[in-house]
Amino acid sequence: MMTLAIHDQRLAKPGPQNAALRDYDSVRRAIAFISENWRAQPTIEAMADAAGVTPDELHHLFRRWASITPKAFMQALTLDHAKGLLRDSASILDAALDSGLSGPGRLHDLFVTHEAMSPGEWKNGGAGLTLRYGFHPSPFGTAIVIATDRGLSGLAFADHGEEKIALADMTRRWPNATYVEDHEGTAPLAARIFDTKLWRPDQPLRVVLIGTDFEVRVWETLLKIPMGRAVSYSDIACNINSPKASRAVGAAVGKNPVSFVVPCHRALGKSGTLTGYHWGVTRKQAMLGWEAGRVGMQ
């Protein structure tokens, strides 16, 4: 079994590999300010001051980070925008059944193929499994990538100084597995996830889902939601033929071990509210804003 100390110091050193982390740190401060003040439509100058950068730097930051202007990002955080994401959400899931995960509606999305581990493997707490993990910069803070020989099995996020806590949270999900730190081995997976140039339908990212049968069905439904759209928890419940199980669906969404790739951030309350997110509502807002830039929000 592993020790939860973080031995790889790459993330602590200054250098080009940390540009994404520096960008997200400024974005996170901007999001916190926008969330508290969006009704007043704050100026770019006010947003930049809150983020600790100049207005020009803020503009370039958002263009670099998400191909979006600060003003467009602010619009992406409004309730009206969230309600727009939910438009025809039930039919989105129905259409996904016909078009599949690589359909034309997924032009901007990460392509994923998945399998579920057996109920016995989950029930045994991962006994007999070897899980490799590594810490990598991402657009949403430090990413903790966890993998088996069969594919990606875990993806978590942490702010600076909280990597050990986030890793411990993940290892509690499969307490009997063997964990091996492998930065070099997990780096190609991190690149596949966060470098949009590598998002190709002919080279899908393989994901292994480890959970109960109900949880896996919820996570499989999340995989049907294309970038730039969202669905409600009740829509997910109906899609898995459990229309009265919205609360249980919400719990399963919260337990999703493969954040971002299995897009639990695209599940919203029926009114468009963001509700909770295991890795923080600010990070959920960042993901939705980042995706708004990817789908061409002007």
mmCIF file of C-alpha atoms in Angstrom:
data_model
loop_
_atom_site.group_PDB
_atom_site.id
_atom_site.type_symbol
_atom_site.label_atom_id
_atom_site.label_comp_id
_atom_site.label_asym_id
_atom_site.label_seq_id
_atom_site.Cartn_x
_atom_site.Cartn_y
_atom_site.Cartn_z
ATOM 1 C CA MET A 1 0.000 0.000 0.000
ATOM 2 C CA MET A 2 1.149 3.547 -0.568
ATOM 3 C CA THR A 3 2.149 6.472 1.586
ATOM 4 C CA LEU A 4 0.133 9.629 0.886
ATOM 5 C CA ALA A 5 3.181 11.893 0.907
ATOM 6 C CA ILE A 6 3.724 13.654 -2.402
ATOM 7 C CA HIS A 7 7.210 12.830 -3.612
ATOM 8 C CA ASP A 8 7.141 14.447 -7.060
ATOM 9 C CA GLN A 9 8.180 18.083 -6.736
ATOM 10 C CA ARG A 10 7.639 19.101 -10.370
ATOM 11 C CA LEU A 11 4.556 21.113 -9.505
ATOM 12 C CA ALA A 12 6.434 23.095 -6.874
ATOM 13 C CA LYS A 13 9.115 24.361 -9.261
ATOM 14 C CA PRO A 14 8.676 27.500 -11.368
ATOM 15 C CA GLY A 15 8.727 26.944 -15.102
ATOM 16 C CA PRO A 16 6.643 26.596 -18.264
ATOM 17 C CA GLN A 17 4.903 23.453 -16.992
ATOM 18 C CA ASN A 18 3.240 25.578 -14.300
ATOM 19 C CA ALA A 19 1.739 28.183 -16.646
ATOM 20 C CA ALA A 20 -1.631 26.417 -16.503
ATOM 21 C CA LEU A 21 -1.599 26.463 -12.700
ATOM 22 C CA ARG A 22 -0.735 30.172 -12.602
ATOM 23 C CA ASP A 23 -3.516 30.901 -15.086
ATOM 24 C CA TYR A 24 -6.078 28.956 -13.067
ATOM 25 C CA ASP A 25 -5.050 30.702 -9.847
ATOM 26 C CA SER A 26 -5.866 34.091 -11.437
ATOM 27 C CA VAL A 27 -9.037 32.717 -13.038
ATOM 28 C CA ARG A 28 -10.175 31.344 -9.675
ATOM 29 C CA ARG A 29 -9.852 34.774 -8.060
ATOM 30 C CA ALA A 30 -11.736 36.363 -10.966
ATOM 31 C CA ILE A 31 -14.542 33.799 -10.671
ATOM 32 C CA ALA A 32 -14.939 34.461 -6.950
ATOM 33 C CA PHE A 33 -15.273 38.187 -7.644
ATOM 34 C CA ILE A 34 -17.650 37.729 -10.587
ATOM 35 C CA SER A 35 -19.860 35.321 -8.618
ATOM 36 C CA GLU A 36 -20.376 37.915 -5.916
ATOM 37 C CA ASN A 37 -20.789 40.920 -8.217
ATOM 38 C CA TRP A 38 -22.158 39.788 -11.602
ATOM 39 C CA ARG A 39 -25.531 41.490 -11.084
ATOM 40 C CA ALA A 40 -23.709 44.831 -11.015
ATOM 41 C CA GLN A 41 -21.864 43.974 -14.252
ATOM 42 C CA PRO A 42 -18.404 44.829 -12.874
ATOM 43 C CA THR A 43 -15.875 46.500 -15.132
ATOM 44 C CA ILE A 44 -12.869 44.738 -16.595
ATOM 45 C CA GLU A 45 -10.714 46.920 -14.358
ATOM 46 C CA ALA A 46 -12.515 45.677 -11.232
ATOM 47 C CA MET A 47 -12.267 42.057 -12.365
ATOM 48 C CA ALA A 48 -8.560 42.457 -13.109
ATOM 49 C CA ASP A 49 -7.906 44.016 -9.715
ATOM 50 C CA ALA A 50 -9.612 41.084 -7.996
ATOM 51 C CA ALA A 51 -7.558 38.624 -10.050
ATOM 52 C CA GLY A 52 -4.313 40.435 -9.250
ATOM 53 C CA VAL A 53 -3.483 41.320 -12.857
ATOM 54 C CA THR A 54 -3.806 44.326 -15.172
ATOM 55 C CA PRO A 55 -6.847 44.678 -17.487
ATOM 56 C CA ASP A 56 -4.677 43.802 -20.494
ATOM 57 C CA GLU A 57 -3.284 40.777 -18.689
ATOM 58 C CA LEU A 58 -6.814 39.667 -17.758
ATOM 59 C CA HIS A 59 -7.944 39.907 -21.379
ATOM 60 C CA HIS A 60 -4.977 37.879 -22.601
ATOM 61 C CA LEU A 61 -5.395 35.430 -19.721
ATOM 62 C CA PHE A 62 -8.954 34.510 -20.667
ATOM 63 C CA ARG A 63 -8.123 34.387 -24.364
ATOM 64 C CA ARG A 64 -5.234 32.036 -23.609
ATOM 65 C CA TRP A 65 -7.101 29.969 -21.025
ATOM 66 C CA ALA A 66 -10.454 29.488 -22.762
ATOM 67 C CA SER A 67 -10.482 31.432 -26.050
ATOM 68 C CA ILE A 68 -13.051 33.733 -24.492
ATOM 69 C CA THR A 69 -13.174 37.375 -23.400
ATOM 70 C CA PRO A 70 -13.590 38.291 -19.711
ATOM 71 C CA LYS A 71 -17.011 39.769 -20.551
ATOM 72 C CA ALA A 72 -18.142 36.565 -22.276
ATOM 73 C CA PHE A 73 -16.854 34.539 -19.354
ATOM 74 C CA MET A 74 -18.874 36.709 -16.976
ATOM 75 C CA GLN A 75 -21.963 36.047 -19.088
ATOM 76 C CA ALA A 76 -21.242 32.304 -18.897
ATOM 77 C CA LEU A 77 -21.575 32.459 -15.105
ATOM 78 C CA THR A 78 -25.086 33.931 -15.080
ATOM 79 C CA LEU A 79 -28.239 32.011 -14.227
ATOM 80 C CA ASP A 80 -29.704 32.905 -17.629
ATOM 81 C CA HIS A 81 -26.779 31.186 -19.326
ATOM 82 C CA ALA A 82 -27.229 28.115 -17.124
ATOM 83 C CA LYS A 83 -30.906 27.973 -18.053
ATOM 84 C CA GLY A 84 -29.878 28.141 -21.704
ATOM 85 C CA LEU A 85 -27.601 25.158 -21.225
ATOM 86 C CA LEU A 86 -30.593 23.207 -19.920
ATOM 87 C CA ARG A 87 -32.722 23.973 -22.968
ATOM 88 C CA ASP A 88 -34.249 20.726 -24.279
ATOM 89 C CA SER A 89 -32.069 18.807 -21.849
ATOM 90 C CA ALA A 90 -34.240 15.691 -21.872
ATOM 91 C CA SER A 91 -34.149 15.481 -25.657
ATOM 92 C CA ILE A 92 -30.347 15.875 -25.575
ATOM 93 C CA LEU A 93 -30.101 12.536 -23.796
ATOM 94 C CA ASP A 94 -32.592 10.948 -26.182
ATOM 95 C CA ALA A 95 -30.619 12.190 -29.181
ATOM 96 C CA ALA A 96 -27.409 10.846 -27.673
ATOM 97 C CA LEU A 97 -28.814 7.348 -27.845
ATOM 98 C CA ASP A 98 -29.124 7.709 -31.613
ATOM 99 C CA SER A 99 -25.902 9.563 -32.418
ATOM 100 C CA GLY A 100 -23.600 7.911 -29.891
ATOM 101 C CA LEU A 101 -20.665 9.499 -28.089
ATOM 102 C CA SER A 102 -19.025 10.495 -31.374
ATOM 103 C CA GLY A 103 -22.065 12.041 -33.056
ATOM 104 C CA PRO A 104 -21.998 15.379 -34.913
ATOM 105 C CA GLY A 105 -23.221 17.211 -31.811
ATOM 106 C CA ARG A 106 -19.904 16.421 -30.094
ATOM 107 C CA LEU A 107 -17.692 18.391 -32.467
ATOM 108 C CA HIS A 108 -15.858 20.197 -29.663
ATOM 109 C CA ASP A 109 -15.823 17.375 -27.127
ATOM 110 C CA LEU A 110 -13.398 14.862 -25.697
ATOM 111 C CA PHE A 111 -14.092 11.435 -27.189
ATOM 112 C CA VAL A 112 -14.400 8.639 -24.645
ATOM 113 C CA THR A 113 -14.868 4.892 -24.707
ATOM 114 C CA HIS A 114 -15.632 3.213 -21.409
ATOM 115 C CA GLU A 115 -16.130 -0.038 -19.585
ATOM 116 C CA ALA A 116 -17.341 -0.860 -16.083
ATOM 117 C CA MET A 117 -15.480 -3.057 -13.671
ATOM 118 C CA SER A 118 -17.434 -5.948 -12.195
ATOM 119 C CA PRO A 119 -19.597 -5.385 -9.078
ATOM 120 C CA GLY A 120 -17.269 -7.772 -7.258
ATOM 121 C CA GLU A 121 -14.220 -5.600 -7.980
ATOM 122 C CA TRP A 122 -16.042 -2.598 -6.559
ATOM 123 C CA LYS A 123 -17.426 -4.526 -3.563
ATOM 124 C CA ASN A 124 -13.939 -5.729 -2.659
ATOM 125 C CA GLY A 125 -12.731 -2.164 -2.416
ATOM 126 C CA GLY A 126 -10.354 -2.570 -5.327
ATOM 127 C CA ALA A 127 -8.537 -5.564 -3.843
ATOM 128 C CA GLY A 128 -6.120 -6.944 -6.405
ATOM 129 C CA LEU A 129 -6.071 -3.708 -8.411
ATOM 130 C CA THR A 130 -2.910 -1.696 -8.963
ATOM 131 C CA LEU A 131 -3.723 1.984 -9.447
ATOM 132 C CA ARG A 132 -1.018 4.318 -10.747
ATOM 133 C CA TYR A 133 -1.295 8.034 -9.984
ATOM 134 C CA GLY A 134 0.407 11.284 -10.868
ATOM 135 C CA PHE A 135 -0.004 15.038 -10.316
ATOM 136 C CA HIS A 136 -0.248 17.228 -13.409
ATOM 137 C CA PRO A 137 -0.981 20.896 -14.228
ATOM 138 C CA SER A 138 -4.397 21.489 -15.806
ATOM 139 C CA PRO A 139 -6.686 24.407 -16.712
ATOM 140 C CA PHE A 140 -8.512 23.768 -13.412
ATOM 141 C CA GLY A 141 -5.668 23.468 -10.928
ATOM 142 C CA THR A 142 -3.559 20.443 -10.118
ATOM 143 C CA ALA A 143 -5.067 17.293 -11.632
ATOM 144 C CA ILE A 144 -4.622 13.948 -9.905
ATOM 145 C CA VAL A 145 -4.722 11.290 -12.631
ATOM 146 C CA ILE A 146 -5.322 7.677 -11.557
ATOM 147 C CA ALA A 147 -5.129 4.765 -13.977
ATOM 148 C CA THR A 148 -5.238 0.995 -14.267
ATOM 149 C CA ASP A 149 -3.760 -1.019 -17.114
ATOM 150 C CA ARG A 150 -7.255 -0.885 -18.658
ATOM 151 C CA GLY A 151 -7.541 2.903 -18.736
ATOM 152 C CA LEU A 152 -8.255 6.065 -16.757
ATOM 153 C CA SER A 153 -10.056 5.257 -13.505
ATOM 154 C CA GLY A 154 -9.835 8.477 -11.524
ATOM 155 C CA LEU A 155 -9.427 12.215 -12.051
ATOM 156 C CA ALA A 156 -9.519 14.700 -9.195
ATOM 157 C CA PHE A 157 -8.498 18.336 -8.712
ATOM 158 C CA ALA A 158 -6.735 20.253 -5.980
ATOM 159 C CA ASP A 159 -5.736 23.807 -5.222
ATOM 160 C CA HIS A 160 -2.140 24.521 -4.238
ATOM 161 C CA GLY A 161 -1.228 22.831 -0.942
ATOM 162 C CA GLU A 162 -4.262 20.528 -0.959
ATOM 163 C CA GLU A 163 -2.907 17.775 -3.208
ATOM 164 C CA LYS A 164 -2.436 15.307 -0.349
ATOM 165 C CA ILE A 165 -6.026 15.807 0.846
ATOM 166 C CA ALA A 166 -7.458 15.290 -2.636
ATOM 167 C CA LEU A 167 -5.392 12.151 -3.172
ATOM 168 C CA ALA A 168 -6.541 10.733 0.168
ATOM 169 C CA ASP A 169 -10.155 11.397 -0.828
ATOM 170 C CA MET A 170 -9.657 9.348 -3.983
ATOM 171 C CA THR A 171 -7.853 6.449 -2.304
ATOM 172 C CA ARG A 172 -10.680 6.066 0.216
ATOM 173 C CA ARG A 173 -12.946 5.072 -2.676
ATOM 174 C CA TRP A 174 -10.898 1.903 -3.331
ATOM 175 C CA PRO A 175 -9.183 1.326 0.038
ATOM 176 C CA ASN A 176 -7.867 -2.163 -0.740
ATOM 177 C CA ALA A 177 -6.114 -1.301 -3.993
ATOM 178 C CA THR A 178 -2.354 -0.952 -4.314
ATOM 179 C CA TYR A 179 -1.249 2.573 -5.228
ATOM 180 C CA VAL A 180 1.947 3.400 -7.098
ATOM 181 C CA GLU A 181 3.100 6.950 -7.823
ATOM 182 C CA ASP A 182 3.863 7.156 -11.553
ATOM 183 C CA HIS A 183 4.119 10.707 -12.887
ATOM 184 C CA GLU A 184 5.703 9.690 -16.172
ATOM 185 C CA GLY A 185 3.191 6.899 -16.790
ATOM 186 C CA THR A 186 0.137 9.090 -16.181
ATOM 187 C CA ALA A 187 1.459 12.136 -18.090
ATOM 188 C CA PRO A 188 0.190 10.895 -21.493
ATOM 189 C CA LEU A 189 -3.296 10.516 -20.015
ATOM 190 C CA ALA A 190 -3.186 14.064 -18.643
ATOM 191 C CA ALA A 191 -2.170 15.326 -22.084
ATOM 192 C CA ARG A 192 -5.009 13.397 -23.745
ATOM 193 C CA ILE A 193 -7.511 14.922 -21.332
ATOM 194 C CA PHE A 194 -6.503 18.579 -21.359
ATOM 195 C CA ASP A 195 -4.852 19.180 -24.737
ATOM 196 C CA THR A 196 -7.794 19.758 -27.085
ATOM 197 C CA LYS A 197 -5.536 19.141 -30.096
ATOM 198 C CA LEU A 198 -5.510 15.475 -29.044
ATOM 199 C CA TRP A 199 -9.312 15.137 -28.894
ATOM 200 C CA ARG A 200 -9.896 12.797 -31.852
ATOM 201 C CA PRO A 201 -12.819 10.432 -32.474
ATOM 202 C CA ASP A 202 -10.493 7.825 -33.955
ATOM 203 C CA GLN A 203 -8.391 7.809 -30.776
ATOM 204 C CA PRO A 204 -10.884 7.869 -27.904
ATOM 205 C CA LEU A 205 -9.760 8.041 -24.299
ATOM 206 C CA ARG A 206 -10.404 4.744 -22.532
ATOM 207 C CA VAL A 207 -12.114 5.081 -19.138
ATOM 208 C CA VAL A 208 -12.778 2.395 -16.536
ATOM 209 C CA LEU A 209 -15.742 3.071 -14.224
ATOM 210 C CA ILE A 210 -15.528 1.591 -10.719
ATOM 211 C CA GLY A 211 -18.794 1.880 -8.764
ATOM 212 C CA THR A 212 -22.152 0.301 -8.010
ATOM 213 C CA ASP A 213 -24.423 -0.648 -10.888
ATOM 214 C CA PHE A 214 -26.641 2.391 -10.191
ATOM 215 C CA GLU A 215 -23.669 4.766 -10.036
ATOM 216 C CA VAL A 216 -22.225 3.422 -13.282
ATOM 217 C CA ARG A 217 -25.573 3.927 -15.052
ATOM 218 C CA VAL A 218 -25.624 7.542 -13.861
ATOM 219 C CA TRP A 219 -22.019 8.096 -14.978
ATOM 220 C CA GLU A 220 -22.740 6.538 -18.371
ATOM 221 C CA THR A 221 -25.614 9.014 -18.752
ATOM 222 C CA LEU A 222 -23.278 11.906 -17.950
ATOM 223 C CA LEU A 223 -21.058 10.774 -20.819
ATOM 224 C CA LYS A 224 -23.949 11.420 -23.213
ATOM 225 C CA ILE A 225 -24.079 15.161 -22.445
ATOM 226 C CA PRO A 226 -22.225 17.134 -25.153
ATOM 227 C CA MET A 227 -20.028 20.097 -24.362
ATOM 228 C CA GLY A 228 -21.923 23.358 -24.187
ATOM 229 C CA ARG A 229 -25.100 21.749 -22.869
ATOM 230 C CA ALA A 230 -26.361 20.531 -19.506
ATOM 231 C CA VAL A 231 -29.097 18.336 -18.080
ATOM 232 C CA SER A 232 -30.972 18.269 -14.793
ATOM 233 C CA TYR A 233 -30.745 15.535 -12.191
ATOM 234 C CA SER A 234 -34.365 14.623 -12.851
ATOM 235 C CA ASP A 235 -33.604 14.181 -16.574
ATOM 236 C CA ILE A 236 -30.821 11.770 -15.656
ATOM 237 C CA ALA A 237 -33.172 9.867 -13.356
ATOM 238 C CA CYS A 238 -35.712 9.498 -16.151
ATOM 239 C CA ASN A 239 -33.016 8.413 -18.586
ATOM 240 C CA ILE A 240 -32.031 5.473 -16.358
ATOM 241 C CA ASN A 241 -35.706 4.564 -15.810
ATOM 242 C CA SER A 242 -35.723 5.719 -12.182
ATOM 243 C CA PRO A 243 -37.833 8.909 -12.405
ATOM 244 C CA LYS A 244 -38.255 9.208 -8.631
ATOM 245 C CA ALA A 245 -34.560 8.829 -7.883
ATOM 246 C CA SER A 246 -33.363 12.406 -8.434
ATOM 247 C CA ARG A 247 -31.799 12.577 -4.981
ATOM 248 C CA ALA A 248 -29.972 9.276 -5.453
ATOM 249 C CA VAL A 249 -28.838 10.494 -8.874
ATOM 250 C CA GLY A 250 -27.418 13.624 -7.234
ATOM 251 C CA ALA A 251 -25.469 11.469 -4.774
ATOM 252 C CA ALA A 252 -24.094 9.319 -7.604
ATOM 253 C CA VAL A 253 -23.097 12.412 -9.584
ATOM 254 C CA GLY A 254 -21.234 13.643 -6.495
ATOM 255 C CA LYS A 255 -19.340 10.344 -6.257
ATOM 256 C CA ASN A 256 -18.169 10.431 -9.878
ATOM 257 C CA PRO A 257 -14.471 9.469 -9.620
ATOM 258 C CA VAL A 258 -13.510 10.680 -13.114
ATOM 259 C CA SER A 259 -14.202 14.418 -12.918
ATOM 260 C CA PHE A 260 -14.374 16.506 -16.105
ATOM 261 C CA VAL A 261 -13.969 13.456 -18.402
ATOM 262 C CA VAL A 262 -17.238 12.039 -17.079
ATOM 263 C CA PRO A 263 -18.807 15.506 -17.094
ATOM 264 C CA CYS A 264 -20.669 15.762 -13.795
ATOM 265 C CA HIS A 265 -20.159 19.540 -14.036
ATOM 266 C CA ARG A 266 -22.826 19.486 -16.793
ATOM 267 C CA ALA A 267 -25.501 18.326 -14.320
ATOM 268 C CA LEU A 268 -27.501 21.270 -12.942
ATOM 269 C CA GLY A 269 -30.538 21.854 -10.774
ATOM 270 C CA LYS A 270 -33.828 22.028 -12.676
ATOM 271 C CA SER A 271 -33.870 25.839 -12.328
ATOM 272 C CA GLY A 272 -30.331 26.169 -13.662
ATOM 273 C CA THR A 273 -28.668 26.411 -10.262
ATOM 274 C CA LEU A 274 -25.166 24.985 -10.104
ATOM 275 C CA THR A 275 -25.841 23.193 -6.784
ATOM 276 C CA GLY A 276 -22.778 21.517 -5.326
ATOM 277 C CA TYR A 277 -19.647 20.067 -6.886
ATOM 278 C CA HIS A 278 -17.268 17.689 -5.136
ATOM 279 C CA TRP A 279 -14.215 19.684 -6.186
ATOM 280 C CA GLY A 280 -15.790 23.078 -5.452
ATOM 281 C CA VAL A 281 -18.448 25.198 -7.165
ATOM 282 C CA THR A 282 -15.769 27.654 -8.331
ATOM 283 C CA ARG A 283 -14.120 24.846 -10.287
ATOM 284 C CA LYS A 284 -17.508 23.852 -11.750
ATOM 285 C CA GLN A 285 -17.997 27.456 -12.889
ATOM 286 C CA ALA A 286 -14.517 27.433 -14.394
ATOM 287 C CA MET A 287 -15.261 24.271 -16.363
ATOM 288 C CA LEU A 288 -18.545 25.604 -17.738
ATOM 289 C CA GLY A 289 -16.905 28.919 -18.680
ATOM 290 C CA TRP A 290 -13.933 27.159 -20.266
ATOM 291 C CA GLU A 291 -16.315 25.015 -22.297
ATOM 292 C CA ALA A 292 -18.307 28.080 -23.344
ATOM 293 C CA GLY A 293 -15.141 29.337 -25.004
ATOM 294 C CA ARG A 294 -14.534 25.984 -26.678
ATOM 295 C CA VAL A 295 -17.983 25.921 -28.295
ATOM 296 C CA GLY A 296 -17.552 29.424 -29.683
ATOM 297 C CA MET A 297 -19.435 31.665 -27.247
ATOM 298 C CA GLN A 298 -18.816 35.254 -28.296
#
